[in-house]
XYZ file of C-alpha atoms in Angstrom:
226
model
C -178.717 116.384 97.493
C -175.657 114.365 98.541
C -175.496 115.552 102.148
C -176.218 112.992 104.845
C -178.197 114.127 107.897
C -177.924 112.572 111.347
C -180.526 113.773 113.878
C -179.143 114.241 117.386
C -181.690 112.369 119.465
C -180.821 114.101 122.737
C -182.653 117.073 121.161
C -185.851 115.231 120.236
C -189.116 115.306 122.156
C -188.856 112.097 124.154
C -192.570 112.192 124.960
C -193.079 111.591 121.211
C -190.282 109.051 120.811
C -191.966 106.513 118.505
C -193.822 109.160 116.489
C -190.697 111.176 115.734
C -188.479 108.180 115.000
C -191.007 106.637 112.634
C -191.307 109.973 110.816
C -187.527 110.110 110.307
C -186.864 106.458 109.485
C -187.059 107.015 105.723
C -185.063 110.252 105.852
C -182.136 109.999 108.280
C -178.789 108.577 107.178
C -177.895 107.866 110.823
C -179.319 108.447 114.289
C -176.847 110.236 116.546
C -176.969 109.085 120.175
C -174.953 111.064 122.722
C -173.920 109.253 125.880
C -172.438 111.542 128.542
C -171.239 110.464 131.959
C -171.357 113.729 133.951
C -167.577 113.492 134.367
C -165.905 113.958 130.975
C -168.593 116.580 130.368
C -170.861 118.104 133.012
C -174.033 116.644 131.574
C -175.772 113.260 131.561
C -177.855 112.272 128.551
C -178.766 109.026 126.784
C -177.730 105.452 127.529
C -177.365 101.924 126.138
C -180.942 101.326 127.334
C -182.065 104.095 124.965
C -180.171 102.377 122.110
C -181.876 99.072 122.908
C -185.329 100.647 122.609
C -184.416 102.658 119.513
C -183.202 99.480 117.822
C -186.693 97.976 118.157
C -188.274 100.604 115.898
C -185.609 101.431 113.316
C -183.184 99.926 110.842
C -181.382 103.269 110.429
C -177.738 102.926 111.575
C -177.379 103.967 115.210
C -174.292 106.124 115.645
C -173.129 106.434 119.256
C -170.967 109.324 120.483
C -169.330 108.517 123.809
C -168.488 111.567 125.918
C -167.233 109.500 128.830
C -163.963 109.117 130.709
C -163.893 105.322 130.441
C -165.209 104.273 127.017
C -164.015 100.719 127.618
C -166.792 100.348 130.214
C -169.572 101.546 127.901
C -168.574 100.089 124.521
C -169.612 96.473 125.353
C -173.031 97.682 126.519
C -173.515 99.724 123.329
C -172.562 96.752 121.178
C -175.000 94.512 123.035
C -177.767 97.122 122.732
C -177.527 97.249 118.939
C -175.243 100.173 118.084
C -173.876 100.204 114.530
C -171.153 102.846 114.893
C -169.306 103.803 118.078
C -167.055 106.845 118.395
C -165.131 108.167 121.376
C -162.779 111.036 122.167
C -159.156 109.909 121.744
C -157.956 111.722 124.868
C -160.173 109.400 126.940
C -158.405 106.310 125.578
C -154.799 107.226 124.799
C -153.412 104.009 126.242
C -156.012 101.744 124.650
C -157.131 103.297 121.348
C -156.017 100.386 119.161
C -157.602 97.871 121.510
C -160.957 99.663 121.555
C -161.088 100.244 117.801
C -160.226 96.593 117.216
C -162.889 95.481 119.700
C -165.563 97.427 117.830
C -164.423 96.218 114.410
C -164.203 92.586 115.520
C -167.825 92.859 116.671
C -168.704 93.633 113.054
C -169.463 97.299 113.752
C -167.988 100.577 112.525
C -165.747 102.774 114.650
C -164.722 106.391 114.836
C -163.214 109.148 116.913
C -164.454 112.613 117.825
C -162.097 115.590 117.740
C -162.735 118.530 120.056
C -162.288 122.050 118.618
C -158.754 122.256 120.050
C -157.696 118.716 119.009
C -155.606 118.766 115.793
C -156.388 116.600 112.774
C -152.920 115.033 113.036
C -153.961 113.377 116.300
C -155.454 110.481 114.305
C -152.391 109.741 112.165
C -151.363 106.507 113.875
C -154.761 104.796 113.666
C -156.653 106.603 110.879
C -156.537 103.459 108.719
C -158.869 101.783 111.231
C -161.485 104.546 111.280
C -164.822 104.538 109.507
C -165.736 108.050 110.644
C -164.093 111.150 112.077
C -166.388 113.632 113.789
C -165.288 117.227 114.249
C -166.869 119.126 117.121
C -167.707 122.679 116.020
C -168.638 123.534 119.615
C -167.123 122.454 122.910
C -168.636 119.086 123.899
C -171.311 118.642 126.506
C -174.298 120.865 125.827
C -176.568 121.807 122.936
C -177.074 125.407 121.859
C -173.470 126.645 121.930
C -171.919 129.159 119.545
C -170.424 127.746 116.336
C -166.595 127.800 116.106
C -165.774 128.500 112.422
C -162.086 127.598 112.740
C -163.089 123.941 112.963
C -163.980 123.937 109.262
C -160.286 124.111 108.342
C -159.830 120.880 110.282
C -162.479 119.185 108.155
C -160.728 120.307 104.990
C -157.456 118.975 106.364
C -159.016 115.618 107.275
C -160.376 115.270 103.742
C -156.965 116.088 102.239
C -155.293 113.573 104.543
C -157.820 110.904 103.564
C -157.323 111.484 99.855
C -153.539 111.617 100.035
C -153.155 108.494 102.176
C -155.970 106.299 100.916
C -157.962 106.248 104.149
C -161.704 105.564 104.038
C -163.379 107.434 106.915
C -166.436 109.655 106.532
C -166.158 113.185 107.889
C -168.919 114.507 110.117
C -169.609 117.784 111.917
C -171.299 118.059 115.307
C -172.573 121.350 116.695
C -174.775 124.260 115.578
C -175.613 122.916 112.116
C -178.558 125.027 111.012
C -179.705 127.563 108.420
C -177.153 130.103 109.704
C -174.192 127.769 109.196
C -175.196 125.317 106.448
C -173.496 127.306 103.677
C -170.075 127.594 105.300
C -170.188 124.056 106.676
C -171.111 122.540 103.308
C -168.251 124.458 101.675
C -165.805 122.486 103.838
C -166.722 119.280 101.992
C -167.993 117.467 105.086
C -170.233 114.469 104.332
C -172.431 114.106 107.436
C -174.312 116.897 109.230
C -175.544 116.278 112.776
C -178.708 118.332 113.256
C -180.300 119.094 116.602
C -182.663 121.636 118.101
C -181.857 124.671 115.953
C -181.246 122.688 112.775
C -184.248 120.362 112.902
C -186.392 119.733 115.971
C -187.465 123.330 116.621
C -188.495 124.038 113.027
C -192.029 122.621 113.271
C -194.235 120.595 115.598
C -194.735 117.905 112.966
C -191.521 116.010 112.259
C -192.211 115.558 108.544
C -192.720 119.305 108.238
C -189.611 120.030 110.318
C -187.505 117.772 108.095
C -188.868 119.430 104.936
C -188.022 122.856 106.385
C -184.508 121.707 107.244
C -183.888 120.317 103.753
C -185.336 123.413 102.108
C -183.109 125.733 104.129
C -180.075 123.564 103.381
C -180.772 123.590 99.653
C -181.407 127.329 99.663
C -178.244 128.146 101.606
C -175.978 125.819 99.611
C -177.374 126.479 96.114
C -174.718 127.538 93.610
C -175.259 131.141 92.599
């Protein structure tokens, strides 16, 4: 199975933080950490302090998704806390995108952007050569449990075509409602990284090893070639 899975840690059971992380350390390709400021989106979730503590118990790459109005204020704290990849929404940094991407890269880390459902793929044209990852939101940002927006899969296909035609190197990733109901259509888009949360992973079983096995089994079943 070539798919890469990135558990969304805002959906985990934080009372079992160490137990669940240690169970996933040999399985996850990345750990997805959402940081929301209550302004760009009407929710407040994880923080650089969470990254700092996660770093102590894992070597899995920590992938930070900034849903904040001023990413320039948070990026230095994420770098200091041990983040490996930092992505932000381009509309929050239109007058400083090159500066922020360069700051992350010069720190020896990977960088990316996150495209909302209504943000076109062409929005990245000017700086795509700097990106290590492009995340496509298949739900509106801010809250877990929203309805999947299937039109976003065409954007993934377009991003892959753009990458191949222009020699760019970014990974493509999908964020939102990745679960047994959507795995088949999402995988058909060619996307490389699946962010899995409550419905896709954490609610499948009490034991994290069992939950992960259930998730992989459902993915393989839904995406098997007939």
